Each structure stands twice: as C-alpha cells, then as structure tokens.
Short mmCIF file of C-alpha atoms in Angstrom, two decimals:
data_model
loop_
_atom_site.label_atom_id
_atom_site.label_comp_id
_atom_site.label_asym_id
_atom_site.label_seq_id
_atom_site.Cartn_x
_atom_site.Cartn_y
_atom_site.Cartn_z
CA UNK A 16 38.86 85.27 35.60
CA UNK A 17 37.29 81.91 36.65
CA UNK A 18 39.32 80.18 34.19
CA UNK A 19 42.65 80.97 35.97
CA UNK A 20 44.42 78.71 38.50
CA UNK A 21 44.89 80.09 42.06
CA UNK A 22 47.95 78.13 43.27
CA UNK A 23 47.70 78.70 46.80
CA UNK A 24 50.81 77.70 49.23
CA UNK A 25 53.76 77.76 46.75
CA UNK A 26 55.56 80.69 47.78
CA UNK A 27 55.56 78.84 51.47
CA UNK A 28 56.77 75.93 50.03
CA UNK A 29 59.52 77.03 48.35
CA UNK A 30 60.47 78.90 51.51
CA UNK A 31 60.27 76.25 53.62
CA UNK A 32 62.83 73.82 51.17
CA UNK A 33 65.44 77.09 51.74
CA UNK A 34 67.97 75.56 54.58
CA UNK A 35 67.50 76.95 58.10
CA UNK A 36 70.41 75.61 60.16
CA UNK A 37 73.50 77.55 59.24
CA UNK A 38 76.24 74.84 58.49
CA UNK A 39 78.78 73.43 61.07
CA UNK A 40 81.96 75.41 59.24
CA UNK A 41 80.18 78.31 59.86
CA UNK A 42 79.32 77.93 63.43
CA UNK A 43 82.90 76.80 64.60
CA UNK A 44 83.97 79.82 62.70
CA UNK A 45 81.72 81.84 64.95
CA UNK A 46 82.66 80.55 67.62
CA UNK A 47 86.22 80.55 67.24
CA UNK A 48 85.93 84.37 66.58
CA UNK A 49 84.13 84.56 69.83
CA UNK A 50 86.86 82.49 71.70
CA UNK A 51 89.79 84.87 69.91
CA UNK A 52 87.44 87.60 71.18
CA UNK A 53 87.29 86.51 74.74
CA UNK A 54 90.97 85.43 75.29
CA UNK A 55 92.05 88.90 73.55
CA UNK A 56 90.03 90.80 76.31
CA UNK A 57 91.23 88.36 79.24
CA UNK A 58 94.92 88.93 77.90
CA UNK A 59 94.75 92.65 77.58
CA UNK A 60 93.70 92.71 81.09
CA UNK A 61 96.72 90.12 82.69
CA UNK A 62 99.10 92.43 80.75
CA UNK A 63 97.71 95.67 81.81
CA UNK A 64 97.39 94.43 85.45
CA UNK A 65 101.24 93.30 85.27
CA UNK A 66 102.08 96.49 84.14
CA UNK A 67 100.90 98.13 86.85
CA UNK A 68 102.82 95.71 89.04
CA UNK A 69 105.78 96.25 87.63
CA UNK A 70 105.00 100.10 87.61
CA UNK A 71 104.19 100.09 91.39
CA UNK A 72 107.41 97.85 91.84
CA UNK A 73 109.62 100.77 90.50
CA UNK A 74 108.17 103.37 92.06
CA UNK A 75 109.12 101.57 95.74
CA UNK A 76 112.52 100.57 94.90
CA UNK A 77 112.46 104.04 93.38
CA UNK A 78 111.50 105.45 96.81
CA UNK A 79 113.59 103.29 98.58
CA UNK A 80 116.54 104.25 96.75
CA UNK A 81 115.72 107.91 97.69
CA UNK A 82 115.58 107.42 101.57
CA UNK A 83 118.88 105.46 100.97
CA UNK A 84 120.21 108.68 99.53
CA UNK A 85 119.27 110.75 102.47
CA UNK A 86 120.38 108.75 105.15
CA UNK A 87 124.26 108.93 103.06
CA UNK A 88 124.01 112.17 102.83
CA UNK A 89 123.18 112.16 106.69
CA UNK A 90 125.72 109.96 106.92
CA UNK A 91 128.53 112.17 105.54
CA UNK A 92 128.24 114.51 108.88
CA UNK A 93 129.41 111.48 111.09
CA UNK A 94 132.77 109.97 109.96
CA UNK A 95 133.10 105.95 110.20
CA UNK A 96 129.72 105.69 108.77
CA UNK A 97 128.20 103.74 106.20
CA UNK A 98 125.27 102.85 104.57
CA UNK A 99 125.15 99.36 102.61
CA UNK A 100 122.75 99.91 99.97
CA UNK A 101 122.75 96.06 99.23
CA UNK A 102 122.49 95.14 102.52
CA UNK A 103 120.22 97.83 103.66
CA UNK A 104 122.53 98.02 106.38
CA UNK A 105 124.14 101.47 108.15
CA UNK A 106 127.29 100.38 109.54
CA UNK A 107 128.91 102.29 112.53
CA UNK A 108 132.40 101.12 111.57
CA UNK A 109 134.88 101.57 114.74
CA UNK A 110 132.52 104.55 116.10
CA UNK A 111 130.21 101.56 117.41
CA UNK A 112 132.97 98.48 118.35
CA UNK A 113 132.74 97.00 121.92
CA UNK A 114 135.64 95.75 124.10
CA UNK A 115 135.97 92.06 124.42
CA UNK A 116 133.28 90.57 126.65
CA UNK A 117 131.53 94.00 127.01
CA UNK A 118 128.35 95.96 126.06
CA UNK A 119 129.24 99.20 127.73
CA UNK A 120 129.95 102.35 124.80
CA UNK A 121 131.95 104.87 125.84
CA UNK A 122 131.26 108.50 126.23
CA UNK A 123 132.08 109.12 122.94
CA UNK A 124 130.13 106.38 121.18
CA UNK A 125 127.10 107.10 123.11
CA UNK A 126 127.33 110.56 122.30
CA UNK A 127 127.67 109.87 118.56
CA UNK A 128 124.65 107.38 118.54
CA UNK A 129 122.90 109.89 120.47
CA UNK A 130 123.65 112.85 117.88
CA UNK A 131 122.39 110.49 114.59
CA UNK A 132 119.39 108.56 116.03
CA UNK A 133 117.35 110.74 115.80
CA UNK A 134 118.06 112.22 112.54
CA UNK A 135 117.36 108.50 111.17
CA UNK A 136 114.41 108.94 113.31
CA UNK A 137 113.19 112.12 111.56
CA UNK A 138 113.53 110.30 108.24
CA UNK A 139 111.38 107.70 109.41
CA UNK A 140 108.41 109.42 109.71
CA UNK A 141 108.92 111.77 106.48
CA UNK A 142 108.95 110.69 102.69
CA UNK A 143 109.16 108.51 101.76
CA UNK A 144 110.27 106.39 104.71
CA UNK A 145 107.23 106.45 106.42
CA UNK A 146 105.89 104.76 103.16
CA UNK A 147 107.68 102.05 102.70
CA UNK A 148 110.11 101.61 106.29
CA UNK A 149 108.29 98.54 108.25
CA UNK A 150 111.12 98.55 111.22
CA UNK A 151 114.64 99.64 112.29
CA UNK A 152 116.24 95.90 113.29
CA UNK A 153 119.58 96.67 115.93
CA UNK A 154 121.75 93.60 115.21
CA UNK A 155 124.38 93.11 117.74
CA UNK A 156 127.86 90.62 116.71
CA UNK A 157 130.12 89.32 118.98
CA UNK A 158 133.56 87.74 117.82
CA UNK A 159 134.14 83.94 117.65
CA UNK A 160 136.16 83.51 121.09
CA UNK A 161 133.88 82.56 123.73
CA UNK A 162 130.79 79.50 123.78
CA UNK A 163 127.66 80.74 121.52
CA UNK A 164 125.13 80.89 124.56
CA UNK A 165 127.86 83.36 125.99
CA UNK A 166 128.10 85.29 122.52
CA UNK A 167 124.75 85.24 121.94
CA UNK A 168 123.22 87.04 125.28
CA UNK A 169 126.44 89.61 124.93
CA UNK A 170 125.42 90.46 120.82
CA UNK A 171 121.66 90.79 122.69
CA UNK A 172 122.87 93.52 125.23
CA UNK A 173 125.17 95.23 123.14
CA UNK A 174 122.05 95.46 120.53
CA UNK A 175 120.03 96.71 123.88
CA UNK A 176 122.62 99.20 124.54
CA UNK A 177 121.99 100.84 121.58
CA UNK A 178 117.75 101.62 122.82
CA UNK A 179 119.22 102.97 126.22
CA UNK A 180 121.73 105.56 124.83
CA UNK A 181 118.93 106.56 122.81
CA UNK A 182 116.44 106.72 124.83
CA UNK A 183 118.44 108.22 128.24
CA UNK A 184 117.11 111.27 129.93
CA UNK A 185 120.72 113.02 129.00
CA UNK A 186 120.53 116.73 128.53
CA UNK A 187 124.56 117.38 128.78
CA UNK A 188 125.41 116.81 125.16
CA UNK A 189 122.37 115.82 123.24
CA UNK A 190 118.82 116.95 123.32
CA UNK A 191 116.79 113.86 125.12
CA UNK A 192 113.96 112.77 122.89
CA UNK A 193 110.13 114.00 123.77
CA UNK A 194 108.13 111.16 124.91
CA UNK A 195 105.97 110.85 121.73
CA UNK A 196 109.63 110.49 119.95
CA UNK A 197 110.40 107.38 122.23
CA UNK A 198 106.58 106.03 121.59
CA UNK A 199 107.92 106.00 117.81
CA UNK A 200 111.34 104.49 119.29
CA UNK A 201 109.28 101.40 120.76
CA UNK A 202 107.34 100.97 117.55
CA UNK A 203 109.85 101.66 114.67
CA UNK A 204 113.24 99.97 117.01
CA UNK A 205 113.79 95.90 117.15
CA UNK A 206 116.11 94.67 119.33
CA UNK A 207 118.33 91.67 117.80
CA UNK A 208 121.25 89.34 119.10
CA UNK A 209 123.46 87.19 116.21
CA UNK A 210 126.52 86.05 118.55
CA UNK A 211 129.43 85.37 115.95
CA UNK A 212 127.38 85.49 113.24
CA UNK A 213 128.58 87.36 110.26
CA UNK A 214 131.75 87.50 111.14
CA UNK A 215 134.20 89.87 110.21
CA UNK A 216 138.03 89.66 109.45
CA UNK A 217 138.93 90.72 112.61
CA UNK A 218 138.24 89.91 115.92
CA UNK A 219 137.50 93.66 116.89
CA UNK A 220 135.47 94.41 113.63
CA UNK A 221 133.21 91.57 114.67
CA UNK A 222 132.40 93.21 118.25
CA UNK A 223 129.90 95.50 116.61
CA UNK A 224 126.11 96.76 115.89
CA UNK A 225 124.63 97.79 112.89
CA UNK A 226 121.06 98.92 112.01
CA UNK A 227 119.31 96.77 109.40
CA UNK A 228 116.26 98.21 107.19
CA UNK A 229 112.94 96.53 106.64
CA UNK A 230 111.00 97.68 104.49
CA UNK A 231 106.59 96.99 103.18
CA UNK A 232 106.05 94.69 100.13
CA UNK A 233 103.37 95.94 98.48
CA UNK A 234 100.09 95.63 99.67
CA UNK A 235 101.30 94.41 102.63
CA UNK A 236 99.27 95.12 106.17
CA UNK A 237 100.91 98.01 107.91
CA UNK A 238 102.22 97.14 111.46
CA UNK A 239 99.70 98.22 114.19
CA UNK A 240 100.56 99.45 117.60
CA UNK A 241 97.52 100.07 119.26
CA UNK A 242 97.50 97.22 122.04
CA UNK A 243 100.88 98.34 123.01
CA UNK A 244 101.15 100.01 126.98
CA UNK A 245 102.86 103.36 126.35
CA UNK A 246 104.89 105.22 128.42
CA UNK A 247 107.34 103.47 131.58
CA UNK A 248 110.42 103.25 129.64
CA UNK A 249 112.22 102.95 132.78
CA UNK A 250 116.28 102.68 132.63
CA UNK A 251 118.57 100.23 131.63
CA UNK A 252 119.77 97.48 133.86
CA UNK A 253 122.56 96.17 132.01
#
C-alpha cells in the first residue's frame, strides 16, 4: 500500500488540455440559425399584417359596392337617374338641368329632388353607409358661354339650390324633413361650384348638378361636428 504511487492532479490536467471555446464555424452557424430564426418571425408578421390590410381593403370596397347597389335600386323609382359607380357620382340627367344663366328648378325638379333626398339620406345613416360615407359633395356645372367668375358663382348657386329645396318648410307635395334630419343635412351635405368644368357635349347637359360620394380610408379620423351652432337654417336668398 505504501509502495504505490498516488498521482494526484492528472484527471484535471487532462481536462483542462480538452478545448473550451467552441470553434468560429460553429458559432457563425449559430448565429446564422438565430438570424434565419429572427427574420422568419419578423416576415411572418409583415405578411400576416398585409393580409389583414388587404382583407380590411375588400371588405370596404365590398361595402361600398353594396350601398352603390341600394342607391340604383333607389334609383330605378326616379327615371333620368343614374348612379356612376366609377365616378361615385348620381347623376340627375335632364330631371336636374338649369336654364341658361339661371339657378332657379322648377316645380317639378324641386319636387323630384325633394322626393329622393331623403331616401339617400336614410341610406346615409344605415349600413353600411354610415360606415364608410365621409360626405355628400353637390357639384354644380355651368356651360362654357359666359366669363369663368360669372360661371363659377352661377355652378355655386345652382349647387346651393339643391340644400334649399331640400331643406324648405314645404308640406304640399313632400314631407319637410324633422329638424334633427336637417342637423344631418348640415353635416353629411357640401356645397360645391365647378363653372364649365367637366363639360359635357352639350351646352344644356353641362347646366347641371350631380351628387359626388366621399367616402373613409381606413383608419381614417371620423368627421366631428360638435363645435357646429345647430339650428337657424333660415331660407334661401338666392
């Protein structure tokens, strides 16, 4: 027993000549694996979030395409009207024209206006076009004769003209509209002059108003009214 040789340490020392670093290859393998891993996760989520873009794009065109499709089949009660789906335009035709150098409508017109405003109206504040349907613009047109100044103040009034036959206190033909109906009026309505602008082929086609849609893009800040006075509509001057 005293004879044998203790060799104290070796096992430690053959340990310690074992390599501890791992090698270069292996650690840009790592972290090439960990970059892969990373951009993988980072692209998953781009392509998931466009998808959802792209989903929520459809679904408003999708709903846009369905108010479209009730205001034709509104249209369909009053002849000479259209509604341009590219243009998001409804056009009047020769129910809405205007004599030359005049914004007056006649009986007739007015009473027409008066019998689908507010039927375009109701729309607005159901689905889905009180989703997506920022404002109603009223674009007058005047025809080329005249100087623009001239044209332009007469497209403004006839586009005005529209607002009054809608909102008149007329209970002969047409139900008037309540006051909280005209409150949505003054929010939903823009008034708009083009003089000889968009000019048709005629000069009696171009003596006209049409009602142009807006609509929200998405996520975009909804319109707020609360600052504006309400009620004194008063009458029209013009």
């Amino acid at each position: 027993m005293l004879g044998n040789r203790v060799i104290i340490g070796k096992k430690h020392k053959d340990e310690g000549e074992k390599p501890f670093w791992i090698s270069f290859a292996d650690l840009m393998t790592a972290l090439m694996v960990l970059f892969l891993l990373v951009m993988s996760v980072a692209l998953l989520a781009v392509t998931k979030t466009a998808s959802e873009t792209e989903q929520r794009k459809a679904t408003r065109e999708e709903d846009i395409g369905q108010l479209l499709t009730q205001l034709e089949d509104v249209a369909k009660q009053y002849p000479g009207m259209t509604i341009n789906r590219e243009r998001n335009v409804i056009d009047f035709g020769n129910r809405a024209r205007f004599e030359t150098g005049s914004s007056q409508l006649t009986r007739e017109q007015a009473k027409y206006l008066r019998g689908f405003l507010p039927k375009l109206l109701a729309l607005s504040q159901a689905q889905p076009g009180s989703k997506w349907l920022k404002r109603i613009v009223v674009e007058g047109f005047a025809d080329q004769r005249g100087d623009y100044l001239m044209n332009l103040n007469l497209s403004l009034q006839r586009s005005q003209r529209v607002l009054c036959v809608l909102l008149a206190n007329v209970a002969t033909e047409n139900i008037p509209l309540s006051e909280a109906d005209k409150e949505k009026v003054r929010d939903l309505f823009l008034v708009g002059g083009y003089s000889f602008n968009s000019a048709k082929k005629s000069l009696e086609e171009s003596r006209r108003i049409e009602l142009r849609l807006e609509y929200y893009e998405l996520d975009e800040p909804r319109v707020k009214n609360e600052d504006v006075p309400r009620g004194n509509f008063g009458i029209c001057r013009i």
